[in-house]
JSON list of C-alpha atoms in Angstrom, two decimals:
[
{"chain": "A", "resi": 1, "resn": "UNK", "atom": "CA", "xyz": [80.02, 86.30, 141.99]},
{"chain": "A", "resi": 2, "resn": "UNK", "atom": "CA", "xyz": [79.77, 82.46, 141.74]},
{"chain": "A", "resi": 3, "resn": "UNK", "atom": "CA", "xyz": [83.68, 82.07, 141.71]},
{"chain": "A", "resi": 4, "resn": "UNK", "atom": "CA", "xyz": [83.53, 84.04, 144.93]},
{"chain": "A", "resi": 5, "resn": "UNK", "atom": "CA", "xyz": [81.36, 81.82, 146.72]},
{"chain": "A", "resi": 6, "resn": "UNK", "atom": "CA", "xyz": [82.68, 78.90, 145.68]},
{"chain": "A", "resi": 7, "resn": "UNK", "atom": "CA", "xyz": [85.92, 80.12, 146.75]},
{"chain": "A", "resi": 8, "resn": "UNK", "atom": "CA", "xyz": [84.19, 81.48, 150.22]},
{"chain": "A", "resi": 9, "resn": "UNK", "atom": "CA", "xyz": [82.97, 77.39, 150.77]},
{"chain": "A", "resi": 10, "resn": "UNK", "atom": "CA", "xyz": [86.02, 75.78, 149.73]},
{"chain": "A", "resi": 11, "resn": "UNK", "atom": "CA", "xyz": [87.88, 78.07, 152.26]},
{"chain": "A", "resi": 12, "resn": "UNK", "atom": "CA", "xyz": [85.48, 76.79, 154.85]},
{"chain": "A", "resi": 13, "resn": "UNK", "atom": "CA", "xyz": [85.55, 73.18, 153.89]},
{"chain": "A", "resi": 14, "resn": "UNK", "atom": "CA", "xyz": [89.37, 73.37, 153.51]},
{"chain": "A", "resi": 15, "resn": "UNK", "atom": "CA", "xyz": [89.96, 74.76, 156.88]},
{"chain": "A", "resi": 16, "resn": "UNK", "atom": "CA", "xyz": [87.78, 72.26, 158.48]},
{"chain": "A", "resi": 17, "resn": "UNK", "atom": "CA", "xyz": [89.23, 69.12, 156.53]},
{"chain": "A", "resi": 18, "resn": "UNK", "atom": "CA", "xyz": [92.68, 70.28, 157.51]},
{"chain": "A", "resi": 19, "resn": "UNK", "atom": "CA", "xyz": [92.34, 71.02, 160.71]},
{"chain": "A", "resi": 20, "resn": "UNK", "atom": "CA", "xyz": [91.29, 67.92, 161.50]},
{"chain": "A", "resi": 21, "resn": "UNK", "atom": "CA", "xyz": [95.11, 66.46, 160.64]},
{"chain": "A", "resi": 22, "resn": "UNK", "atom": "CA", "xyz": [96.64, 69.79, 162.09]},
{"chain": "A", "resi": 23, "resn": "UNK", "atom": "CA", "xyz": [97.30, 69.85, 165.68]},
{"chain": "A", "resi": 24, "resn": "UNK", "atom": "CA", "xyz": [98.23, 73.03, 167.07]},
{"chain": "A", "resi": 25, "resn": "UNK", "atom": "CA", "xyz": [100.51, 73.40, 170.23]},
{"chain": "A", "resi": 26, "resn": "UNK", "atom": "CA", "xyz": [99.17, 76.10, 172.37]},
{"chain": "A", "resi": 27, "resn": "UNK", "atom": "CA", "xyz": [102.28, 76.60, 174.74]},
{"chain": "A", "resi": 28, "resn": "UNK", "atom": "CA", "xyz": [103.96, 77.34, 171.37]},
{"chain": "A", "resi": 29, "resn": "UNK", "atom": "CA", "xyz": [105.08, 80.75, 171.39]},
{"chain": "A", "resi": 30, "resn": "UNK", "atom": "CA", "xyz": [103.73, 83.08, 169.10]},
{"chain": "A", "resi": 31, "resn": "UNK", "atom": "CA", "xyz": [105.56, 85.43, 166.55]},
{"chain": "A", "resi": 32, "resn": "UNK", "atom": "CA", "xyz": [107.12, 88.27, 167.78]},
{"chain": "A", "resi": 33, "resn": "UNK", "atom": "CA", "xyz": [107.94, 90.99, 164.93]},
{"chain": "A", "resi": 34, "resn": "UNK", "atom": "CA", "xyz": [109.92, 94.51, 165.68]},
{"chain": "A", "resi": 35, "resn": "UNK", "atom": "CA", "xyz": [108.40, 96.68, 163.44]},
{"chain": "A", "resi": 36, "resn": "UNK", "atom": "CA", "xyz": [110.43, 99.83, 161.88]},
{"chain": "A", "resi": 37, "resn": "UNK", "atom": "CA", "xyz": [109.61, 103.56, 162.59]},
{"chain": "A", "resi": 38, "resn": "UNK", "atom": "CA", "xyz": [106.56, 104.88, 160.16]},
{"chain": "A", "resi": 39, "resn": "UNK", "atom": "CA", "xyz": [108.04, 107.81, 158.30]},
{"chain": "A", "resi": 40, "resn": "UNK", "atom": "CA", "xyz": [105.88, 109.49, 155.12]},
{"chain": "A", "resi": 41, "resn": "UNK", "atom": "CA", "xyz": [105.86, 107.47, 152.08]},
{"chain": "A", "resi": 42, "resn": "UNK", "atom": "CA", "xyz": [108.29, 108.64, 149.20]},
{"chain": "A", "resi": 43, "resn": "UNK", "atom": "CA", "xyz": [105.57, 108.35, 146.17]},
{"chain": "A", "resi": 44, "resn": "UNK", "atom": "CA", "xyz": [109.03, 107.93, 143.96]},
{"chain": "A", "resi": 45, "resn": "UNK", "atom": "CA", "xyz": [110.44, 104.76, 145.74]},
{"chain": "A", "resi": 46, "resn": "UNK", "atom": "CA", "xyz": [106.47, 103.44, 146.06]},
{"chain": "A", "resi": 47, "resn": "UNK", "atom": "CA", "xyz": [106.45, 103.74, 142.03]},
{"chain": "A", "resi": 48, "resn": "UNK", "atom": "CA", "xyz": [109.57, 102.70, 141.53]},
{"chain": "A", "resi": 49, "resn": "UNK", "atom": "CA", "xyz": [109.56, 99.44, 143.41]},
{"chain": "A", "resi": 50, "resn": "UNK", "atom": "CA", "xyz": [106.12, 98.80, 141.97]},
{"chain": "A", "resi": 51, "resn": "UNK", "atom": "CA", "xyz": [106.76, 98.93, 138.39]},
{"chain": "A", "resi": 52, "resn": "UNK", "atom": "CA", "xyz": [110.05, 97.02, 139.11]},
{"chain": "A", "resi": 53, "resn": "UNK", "atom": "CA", "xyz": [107.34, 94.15, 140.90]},
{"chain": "A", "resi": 54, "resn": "UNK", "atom": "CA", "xyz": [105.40, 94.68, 137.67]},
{"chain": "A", "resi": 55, "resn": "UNK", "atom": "CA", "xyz": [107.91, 94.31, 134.90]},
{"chain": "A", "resi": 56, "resn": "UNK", "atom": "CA", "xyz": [109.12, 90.83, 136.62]},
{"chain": "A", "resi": 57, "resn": "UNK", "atom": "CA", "xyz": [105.58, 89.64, 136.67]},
{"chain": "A", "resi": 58, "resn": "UNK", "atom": "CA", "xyz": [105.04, 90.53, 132.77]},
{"chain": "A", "resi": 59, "resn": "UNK", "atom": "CA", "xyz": [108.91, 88.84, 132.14]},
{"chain": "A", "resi": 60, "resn": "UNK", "atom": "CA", "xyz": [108.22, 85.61, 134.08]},
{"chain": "A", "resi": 61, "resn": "UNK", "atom": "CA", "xyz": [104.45, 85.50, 132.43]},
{"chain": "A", "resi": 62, "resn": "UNK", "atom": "CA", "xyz": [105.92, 85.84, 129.21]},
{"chain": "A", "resi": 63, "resn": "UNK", "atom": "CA", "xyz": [108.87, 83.28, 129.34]},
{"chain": "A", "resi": 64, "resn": "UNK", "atom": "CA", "xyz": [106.82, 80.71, 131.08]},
{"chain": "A", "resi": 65, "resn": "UNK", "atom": "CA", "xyz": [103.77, 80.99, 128.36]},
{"chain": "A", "resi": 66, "resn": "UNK", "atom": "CA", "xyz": [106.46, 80.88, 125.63]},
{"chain": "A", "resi": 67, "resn": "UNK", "atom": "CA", "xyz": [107.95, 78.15, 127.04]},
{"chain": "A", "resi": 68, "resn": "UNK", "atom": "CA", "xyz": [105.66, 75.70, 127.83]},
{"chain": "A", "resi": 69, "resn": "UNK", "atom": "CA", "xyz": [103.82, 76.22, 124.74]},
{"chain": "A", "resi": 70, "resn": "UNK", "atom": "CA", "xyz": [106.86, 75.75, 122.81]},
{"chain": "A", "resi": 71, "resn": "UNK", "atom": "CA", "xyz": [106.49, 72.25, 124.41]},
{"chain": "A", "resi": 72, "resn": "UNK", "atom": "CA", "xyz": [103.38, 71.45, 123.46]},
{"chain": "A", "resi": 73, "resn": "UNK", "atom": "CA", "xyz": [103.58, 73.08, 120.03]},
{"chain": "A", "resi": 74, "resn": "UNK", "atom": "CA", "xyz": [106.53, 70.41, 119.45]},
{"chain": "A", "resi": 75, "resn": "UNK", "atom": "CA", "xyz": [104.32, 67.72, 121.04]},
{"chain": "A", "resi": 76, "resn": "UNK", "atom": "CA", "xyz": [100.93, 68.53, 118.54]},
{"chain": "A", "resi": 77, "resn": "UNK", "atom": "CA", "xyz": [103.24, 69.65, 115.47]},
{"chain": "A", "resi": 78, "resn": "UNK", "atom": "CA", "xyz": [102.59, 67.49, 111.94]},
{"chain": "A", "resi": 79, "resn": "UNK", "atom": "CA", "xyz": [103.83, 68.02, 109.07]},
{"chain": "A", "resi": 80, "resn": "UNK", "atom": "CA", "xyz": [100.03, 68.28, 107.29]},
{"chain": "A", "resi": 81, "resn": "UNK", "atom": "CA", "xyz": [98.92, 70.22, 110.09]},
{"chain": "A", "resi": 82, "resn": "UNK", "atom": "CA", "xyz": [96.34, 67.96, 110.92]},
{"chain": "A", "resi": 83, "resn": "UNK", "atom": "CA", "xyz": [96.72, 67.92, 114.89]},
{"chain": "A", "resi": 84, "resn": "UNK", "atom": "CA", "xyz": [94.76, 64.43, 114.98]},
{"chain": "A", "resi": 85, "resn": "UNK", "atom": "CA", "xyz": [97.79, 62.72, 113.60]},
{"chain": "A", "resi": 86, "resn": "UNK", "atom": "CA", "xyz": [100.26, 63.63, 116.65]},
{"chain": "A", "resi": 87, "resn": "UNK", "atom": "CA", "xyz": [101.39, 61.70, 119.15]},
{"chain": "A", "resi": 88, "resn": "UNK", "atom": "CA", "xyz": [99.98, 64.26, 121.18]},
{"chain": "A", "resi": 89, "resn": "UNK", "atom": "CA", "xyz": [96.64, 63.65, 120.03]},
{"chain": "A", "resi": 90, "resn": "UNK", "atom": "CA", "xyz": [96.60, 60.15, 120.77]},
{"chain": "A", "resi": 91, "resn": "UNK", "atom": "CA", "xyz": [96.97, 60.41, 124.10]},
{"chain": "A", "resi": 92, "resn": "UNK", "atom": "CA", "xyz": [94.83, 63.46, 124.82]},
{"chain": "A", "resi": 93, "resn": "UNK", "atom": "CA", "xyz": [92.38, 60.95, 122.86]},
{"chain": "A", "resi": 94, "resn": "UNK", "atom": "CA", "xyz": [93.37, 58.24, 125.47]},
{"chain": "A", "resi": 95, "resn": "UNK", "atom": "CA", "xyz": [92.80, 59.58, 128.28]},
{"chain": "A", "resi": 96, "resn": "UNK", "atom": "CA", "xyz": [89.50, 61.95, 127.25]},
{"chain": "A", "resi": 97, "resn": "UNK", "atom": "CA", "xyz": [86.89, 59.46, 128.23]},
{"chain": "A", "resi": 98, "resn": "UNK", "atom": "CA", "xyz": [88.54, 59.82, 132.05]},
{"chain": "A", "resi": 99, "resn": "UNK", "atom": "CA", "xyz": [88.86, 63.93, 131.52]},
{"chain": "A", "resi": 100, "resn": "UNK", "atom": "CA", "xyz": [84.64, 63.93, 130.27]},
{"chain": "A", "resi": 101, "resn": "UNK", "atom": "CA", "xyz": [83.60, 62.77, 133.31]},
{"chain": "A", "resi": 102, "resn": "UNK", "atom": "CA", "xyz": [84.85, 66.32, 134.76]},
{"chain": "A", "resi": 103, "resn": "UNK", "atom": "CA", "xyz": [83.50, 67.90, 131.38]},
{"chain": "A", "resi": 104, "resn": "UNK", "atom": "CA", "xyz": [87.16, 68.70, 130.03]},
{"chain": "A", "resi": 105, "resn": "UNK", "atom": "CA", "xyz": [87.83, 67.46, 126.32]},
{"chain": "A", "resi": 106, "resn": "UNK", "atom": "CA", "xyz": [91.92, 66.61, 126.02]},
{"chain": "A", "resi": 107, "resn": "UNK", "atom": "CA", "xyz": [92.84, 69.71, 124.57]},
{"chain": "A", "resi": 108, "resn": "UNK", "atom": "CA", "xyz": [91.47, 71.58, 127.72]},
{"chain": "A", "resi": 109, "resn": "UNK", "atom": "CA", "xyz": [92.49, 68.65, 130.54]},
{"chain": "A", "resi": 110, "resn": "UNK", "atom": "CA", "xyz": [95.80, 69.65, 129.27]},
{"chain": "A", "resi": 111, "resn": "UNK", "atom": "CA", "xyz": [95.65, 73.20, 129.80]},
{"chain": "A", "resi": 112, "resn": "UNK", "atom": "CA", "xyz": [94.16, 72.36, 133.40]},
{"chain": "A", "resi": 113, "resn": "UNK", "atom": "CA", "xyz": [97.38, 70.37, 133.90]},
{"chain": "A", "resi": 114, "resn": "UNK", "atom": "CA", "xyz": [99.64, 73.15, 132.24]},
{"chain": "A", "resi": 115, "resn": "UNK", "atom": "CA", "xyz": [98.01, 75.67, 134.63]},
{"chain": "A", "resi": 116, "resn": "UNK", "atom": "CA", "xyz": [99.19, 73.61, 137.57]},
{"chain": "A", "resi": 117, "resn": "UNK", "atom": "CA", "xyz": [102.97, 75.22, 136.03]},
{"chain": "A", "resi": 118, "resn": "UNK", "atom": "CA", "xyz": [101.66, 78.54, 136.17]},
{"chain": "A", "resi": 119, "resn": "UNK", "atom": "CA", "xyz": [98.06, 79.86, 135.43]},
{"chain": "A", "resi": 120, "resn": "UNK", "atom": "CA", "xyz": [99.94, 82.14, 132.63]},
{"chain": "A", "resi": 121, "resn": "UNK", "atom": "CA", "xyz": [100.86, 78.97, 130.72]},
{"chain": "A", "resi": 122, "resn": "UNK", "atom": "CA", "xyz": [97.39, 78.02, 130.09]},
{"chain": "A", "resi": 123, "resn": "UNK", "atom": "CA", "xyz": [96.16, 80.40, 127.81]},
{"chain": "A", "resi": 124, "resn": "UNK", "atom": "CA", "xyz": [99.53, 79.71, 125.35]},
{"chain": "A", "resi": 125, "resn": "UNK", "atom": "CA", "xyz": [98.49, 75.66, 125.57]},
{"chain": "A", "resi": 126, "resn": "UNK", "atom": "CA", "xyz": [94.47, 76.69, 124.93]},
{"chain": "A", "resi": 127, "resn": "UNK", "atom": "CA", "xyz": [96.21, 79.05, 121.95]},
{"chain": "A", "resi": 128, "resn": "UNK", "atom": "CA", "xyz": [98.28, 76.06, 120.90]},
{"chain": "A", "resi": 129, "resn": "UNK", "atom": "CA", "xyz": [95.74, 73.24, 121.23]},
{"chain": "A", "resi": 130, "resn": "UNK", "atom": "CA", "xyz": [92.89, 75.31, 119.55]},
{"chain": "A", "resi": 131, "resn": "UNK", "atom": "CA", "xyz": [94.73, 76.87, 116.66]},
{"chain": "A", "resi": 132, "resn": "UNK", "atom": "CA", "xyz": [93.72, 76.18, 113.40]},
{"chain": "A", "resi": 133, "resn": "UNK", "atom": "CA", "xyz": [95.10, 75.66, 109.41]},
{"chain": "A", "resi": 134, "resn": "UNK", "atom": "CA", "xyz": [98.26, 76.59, 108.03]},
{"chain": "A", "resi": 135, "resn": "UNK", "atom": "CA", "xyz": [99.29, 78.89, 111.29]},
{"chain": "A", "resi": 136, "resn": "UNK", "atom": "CA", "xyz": [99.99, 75.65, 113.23]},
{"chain": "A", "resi": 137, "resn": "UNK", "atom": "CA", "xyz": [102.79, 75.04, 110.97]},
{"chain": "A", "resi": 138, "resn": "UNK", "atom": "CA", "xyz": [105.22, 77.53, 112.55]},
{"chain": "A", "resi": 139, "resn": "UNK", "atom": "CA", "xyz": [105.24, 78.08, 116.15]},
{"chain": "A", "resi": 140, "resn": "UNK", "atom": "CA", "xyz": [105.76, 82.12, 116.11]},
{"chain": "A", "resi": 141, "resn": "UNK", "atom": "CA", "xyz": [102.61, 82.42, 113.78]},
{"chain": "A", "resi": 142, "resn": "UNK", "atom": "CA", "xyz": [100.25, 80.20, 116.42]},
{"chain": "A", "resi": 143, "resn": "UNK", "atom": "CA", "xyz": [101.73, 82.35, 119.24]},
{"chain": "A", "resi": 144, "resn": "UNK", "atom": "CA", "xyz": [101.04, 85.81, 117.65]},
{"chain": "A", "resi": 145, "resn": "UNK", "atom": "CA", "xyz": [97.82, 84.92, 116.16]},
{"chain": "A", "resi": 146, "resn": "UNK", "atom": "CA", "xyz": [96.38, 83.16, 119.18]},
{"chain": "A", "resi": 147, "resn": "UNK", "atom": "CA", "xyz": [98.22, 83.97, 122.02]},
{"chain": "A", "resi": 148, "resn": "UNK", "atom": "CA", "xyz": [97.72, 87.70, 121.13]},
{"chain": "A", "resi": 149, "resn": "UNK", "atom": "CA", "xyz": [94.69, 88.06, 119.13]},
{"chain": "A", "resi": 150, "resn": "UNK", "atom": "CA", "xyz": [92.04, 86.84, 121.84]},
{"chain": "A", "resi": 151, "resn": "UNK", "atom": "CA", "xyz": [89.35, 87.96, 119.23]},
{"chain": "A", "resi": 152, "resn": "UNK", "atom": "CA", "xyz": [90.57, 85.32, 116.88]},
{"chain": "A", "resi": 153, "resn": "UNK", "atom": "CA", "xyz": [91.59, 82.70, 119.62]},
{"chain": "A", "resi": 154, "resn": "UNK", "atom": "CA", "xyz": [87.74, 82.88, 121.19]},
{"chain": "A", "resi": 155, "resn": "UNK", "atom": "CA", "xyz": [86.59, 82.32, 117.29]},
{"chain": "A", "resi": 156, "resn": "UNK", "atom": "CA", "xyz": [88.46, 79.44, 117.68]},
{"chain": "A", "resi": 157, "resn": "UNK", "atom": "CA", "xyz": [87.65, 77.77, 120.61]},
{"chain": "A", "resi": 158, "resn": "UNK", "atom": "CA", "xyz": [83.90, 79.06, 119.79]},
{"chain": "A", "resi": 159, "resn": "UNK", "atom": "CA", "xyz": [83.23, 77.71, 116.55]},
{"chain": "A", "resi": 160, "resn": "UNK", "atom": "CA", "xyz": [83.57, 74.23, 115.14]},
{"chain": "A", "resi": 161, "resn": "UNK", "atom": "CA", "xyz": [85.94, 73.02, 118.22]},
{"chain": "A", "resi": 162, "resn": "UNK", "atom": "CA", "xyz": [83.35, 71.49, 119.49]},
{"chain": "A", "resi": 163, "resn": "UNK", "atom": "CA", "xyz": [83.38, 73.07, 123.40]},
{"chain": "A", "resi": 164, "resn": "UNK", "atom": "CA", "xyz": [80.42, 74.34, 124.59]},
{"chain": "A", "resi": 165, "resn": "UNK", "atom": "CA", "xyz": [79.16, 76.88, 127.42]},
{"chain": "A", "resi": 166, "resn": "UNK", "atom": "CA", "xyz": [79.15, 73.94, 130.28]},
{"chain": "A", "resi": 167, "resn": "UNK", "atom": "CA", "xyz": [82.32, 72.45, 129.00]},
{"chain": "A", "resi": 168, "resn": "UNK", "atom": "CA", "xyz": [83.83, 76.12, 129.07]},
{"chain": "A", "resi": 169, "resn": "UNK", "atom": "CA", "xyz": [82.11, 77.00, 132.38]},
{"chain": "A", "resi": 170, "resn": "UNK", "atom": "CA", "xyz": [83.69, 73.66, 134.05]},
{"chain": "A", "resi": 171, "resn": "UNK", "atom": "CA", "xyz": [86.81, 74.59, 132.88]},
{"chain": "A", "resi": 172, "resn": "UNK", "atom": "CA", "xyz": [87.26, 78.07, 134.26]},
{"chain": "A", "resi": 173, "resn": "UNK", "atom": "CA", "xyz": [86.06, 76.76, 137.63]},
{"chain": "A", "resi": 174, "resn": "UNK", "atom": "CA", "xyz": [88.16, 74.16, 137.49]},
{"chain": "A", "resi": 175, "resn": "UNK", "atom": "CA", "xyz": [91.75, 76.10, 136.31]},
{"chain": "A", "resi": 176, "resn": "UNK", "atom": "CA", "xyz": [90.48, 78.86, 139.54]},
{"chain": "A", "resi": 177, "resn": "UNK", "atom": "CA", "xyz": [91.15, 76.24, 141.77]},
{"chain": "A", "resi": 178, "resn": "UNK", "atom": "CA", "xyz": [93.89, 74.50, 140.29]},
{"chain": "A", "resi": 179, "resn": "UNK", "atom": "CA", "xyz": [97.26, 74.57, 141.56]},
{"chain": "A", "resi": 180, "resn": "UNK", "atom": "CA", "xyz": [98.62, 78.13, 141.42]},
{"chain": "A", "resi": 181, "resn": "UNK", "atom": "CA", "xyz": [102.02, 77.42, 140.17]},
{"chain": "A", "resi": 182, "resn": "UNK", "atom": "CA", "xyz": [105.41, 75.49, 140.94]},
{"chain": "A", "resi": 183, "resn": "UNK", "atom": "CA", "xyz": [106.84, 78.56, 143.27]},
{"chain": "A", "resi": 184, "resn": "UNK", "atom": "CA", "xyz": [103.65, 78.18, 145.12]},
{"chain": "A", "resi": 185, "resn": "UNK", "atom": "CA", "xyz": [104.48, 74.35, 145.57]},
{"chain": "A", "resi": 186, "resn": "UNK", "atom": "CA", "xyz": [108.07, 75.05, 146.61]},
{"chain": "A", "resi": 187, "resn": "UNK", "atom": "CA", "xyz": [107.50, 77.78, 149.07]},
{"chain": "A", "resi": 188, "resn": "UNK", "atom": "CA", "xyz": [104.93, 75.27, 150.13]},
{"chain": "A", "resi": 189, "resn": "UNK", "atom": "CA", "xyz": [107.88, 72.97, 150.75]},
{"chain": "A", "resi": 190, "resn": "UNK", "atom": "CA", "xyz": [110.48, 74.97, 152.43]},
{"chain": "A", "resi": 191, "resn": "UNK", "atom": "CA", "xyz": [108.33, 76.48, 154.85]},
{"chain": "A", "resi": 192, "resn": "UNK", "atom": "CA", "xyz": [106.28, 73.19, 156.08]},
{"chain": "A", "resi": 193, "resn": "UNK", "atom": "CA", "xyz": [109.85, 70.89, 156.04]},
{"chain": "A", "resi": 194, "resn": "UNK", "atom": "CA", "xyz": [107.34, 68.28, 155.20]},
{"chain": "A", "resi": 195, "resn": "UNK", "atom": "CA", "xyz": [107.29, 67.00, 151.40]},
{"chain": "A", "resi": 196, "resn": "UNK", "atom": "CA", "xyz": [104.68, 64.41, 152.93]},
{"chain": "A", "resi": 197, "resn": "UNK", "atom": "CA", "xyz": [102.16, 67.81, 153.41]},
{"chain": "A", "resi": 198, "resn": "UNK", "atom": "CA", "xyz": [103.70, 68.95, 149.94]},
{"chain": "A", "resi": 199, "resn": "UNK", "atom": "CA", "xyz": [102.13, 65.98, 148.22]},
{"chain": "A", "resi": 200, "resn": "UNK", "atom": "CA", "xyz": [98.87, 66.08, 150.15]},
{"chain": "A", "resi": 201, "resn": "UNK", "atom": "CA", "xyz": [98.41, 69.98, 149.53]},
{"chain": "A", "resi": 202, "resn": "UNK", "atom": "CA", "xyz": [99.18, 69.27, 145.92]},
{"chain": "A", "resi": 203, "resn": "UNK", "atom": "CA", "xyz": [96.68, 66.07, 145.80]},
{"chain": "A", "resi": 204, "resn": "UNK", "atom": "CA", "xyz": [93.99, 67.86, 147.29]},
{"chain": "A", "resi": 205, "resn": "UNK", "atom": "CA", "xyz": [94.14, 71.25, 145.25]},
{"chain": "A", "resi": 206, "resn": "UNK", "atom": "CA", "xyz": [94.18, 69.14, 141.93]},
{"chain": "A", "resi": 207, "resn": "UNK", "atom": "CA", "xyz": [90.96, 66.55, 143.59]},
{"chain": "A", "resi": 208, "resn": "UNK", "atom": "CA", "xyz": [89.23, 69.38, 144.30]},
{"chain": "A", "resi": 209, "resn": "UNK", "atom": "CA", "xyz": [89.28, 71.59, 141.36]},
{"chain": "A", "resi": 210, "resn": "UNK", "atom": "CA", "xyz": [88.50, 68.73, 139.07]},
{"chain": "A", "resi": 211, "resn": "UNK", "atom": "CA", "xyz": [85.55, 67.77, 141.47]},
{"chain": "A", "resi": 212, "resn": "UNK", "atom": "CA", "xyz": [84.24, 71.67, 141.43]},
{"chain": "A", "resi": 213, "resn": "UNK", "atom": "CA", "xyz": [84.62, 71.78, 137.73]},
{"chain": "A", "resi": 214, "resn": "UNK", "atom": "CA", "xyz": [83.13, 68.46, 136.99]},
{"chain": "A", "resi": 215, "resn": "UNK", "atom": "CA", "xyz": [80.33, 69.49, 139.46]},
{"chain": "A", "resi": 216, "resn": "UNK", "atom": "CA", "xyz": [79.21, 73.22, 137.80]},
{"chain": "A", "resi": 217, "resn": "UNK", "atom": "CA", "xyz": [79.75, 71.42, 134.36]},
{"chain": "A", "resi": 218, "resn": "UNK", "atom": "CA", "xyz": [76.98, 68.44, 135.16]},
{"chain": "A", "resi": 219, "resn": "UNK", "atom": "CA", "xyz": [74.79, 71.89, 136.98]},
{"chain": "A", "resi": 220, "resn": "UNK", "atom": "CA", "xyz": [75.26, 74.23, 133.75]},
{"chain": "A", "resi": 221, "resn": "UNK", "atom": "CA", "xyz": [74.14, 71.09, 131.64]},
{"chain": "A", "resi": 222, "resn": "UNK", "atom": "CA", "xyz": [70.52, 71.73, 133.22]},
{"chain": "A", "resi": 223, "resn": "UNK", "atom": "CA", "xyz": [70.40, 75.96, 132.49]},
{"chain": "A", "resi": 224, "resn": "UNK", "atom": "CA", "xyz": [73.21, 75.92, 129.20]}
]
C-alpha cells in the first residue's frame, strides 16, 4: 500500500515538473488509428502467443541475471574468499559514505545501480554481494545457492551482514523507482529523437529514487 502511494505522488509530481518544460501544440493533429474487425477470440492463439510472451520474459530474465552477476562475481572474486580484499570492495568501500546518506551500504548501492540494467539483475548482484564462505569460490555454486534458494539468500542478508529493516526498507523503495531497464531507455530514445530528454529522463528517475529511498530510510529510522 505505501509503494502505491508513493507511486500515486510521484506520478503527480512528475507530471507537473515535466510539464512545465513540455509544450504542447494544440493545432497538432491527433492520432488517428483504423482499428480491425472484432471477431471471437481463439482461446488457442490467446495461449499460445501468451506463453510464447512468457517464455521470452523467463529467457531474457535469466541471461541478463546470469550475466551481470557473472560480472560482478569476477569483480568481488579472491582467492581466500574474503570479499573485503577485492578490488571490488574497495571501491564499494569508497564510495559508501556518499551511498549512507540514502541508507544503501555498497553492496546494495550496487544492486540499485545493477537494477538500472534490468530489475532482474538485482537479485543475482544482492545473491553475489551477500554470499557467504567457501560457495563464493565458484560462481555456479553462489548462483544456485543464492540466486535460487531465497530461504538461504534472506539468512544471508538477515544475519551478520549487517543491513537492517530501514536500510532494507530504503532499498526496496528506492530499486521501485529506479530505472526500469536499458530497453526502457532506448525506446525512450527512438521515440522522443531527443538524447538531450534521454539524459534528463534518466537523471531524474535515478535523483528521485535515491531521494525516496533515502527519505523512507531516515522515516523507518523513527518506527524500525
Amino acid at each position: 500500500i505505501a509503494l502505491l502511494i508513493a507511486m500515486a505522488g510521484h506520478m503527480y509530481v512528475t507530471s507537473k515538473i515535466f510539464s512545465w518544460w513540455l509544450k504542447i501544440d494544440l493545432h497538432e493533429p491527433g492520432l488517428i488509428m483504423e482499428l480491425p474487425p472484432y471477431h471471437k477470440p481463439n482461446w488457442q492463439t490467446i495461449f499460445l502467443r501468451v506463453w510464447l510472451r512468457v517464455k521470452g520474459v523467463i529467457r531474457k530474465a535469466l541471461l541478463l541475471m546470469v550475466g551481470v552477476s557473472s560480472v560482478f562475481w569476477f569483480l568481488s572474486y579472491t582467492a581466500d574468499c574474503n570479499p573485503n580484499n577485492s578490488v571490488f570492495y574497495q571501491v564499494g568501500s569508497f564510495i559508501e559514505p556518499v551511498s549512507m546518506v540514502f541508507g544503501m551500504d555498497w553492496r546494495l548501492f550496487v544492486a540499485f545501480l545493477a537494477s538500472s540494467i534490468g530489475k532482474e539483475a538485482a537479485l543475482g548482484v544482492v545473491a553475489v554481494l551477500f554470499g557467504a564462505g567457501a560457495e563464493l569460490t565458484s560462481l555456479t555454486g553462489a548462483m544456485a545457492v543464492h540466486s535460487h534458494d531465497t530461504a538461504a539468500l534472506s539468512q544471508a542478508i538477515g544475519g551478520a551482514s549487517g543491513i537492517t529493516a530501514p536500510m532494507a526498507l530504503g532499498f526496496i523503495f528506492a530499486y521501485y523507482f529506479n530505472i526500469p531497464c536499458i530497453p526502457v531507455v532506448t525506446v525512450l530514445n527512438s521515440e522522443s529523437r531527443s538524447i538531450k530528454w534521454t539524459v534528463i529522463t534518466v537523471i531524474y528517475y535515478f535523483s528521485t529514487a535515491l531521494l525516496i529511498g533515502g527519505t523512507v530510510y531516515r522515516l523507518a529510522l523513527f518506527f524500525l
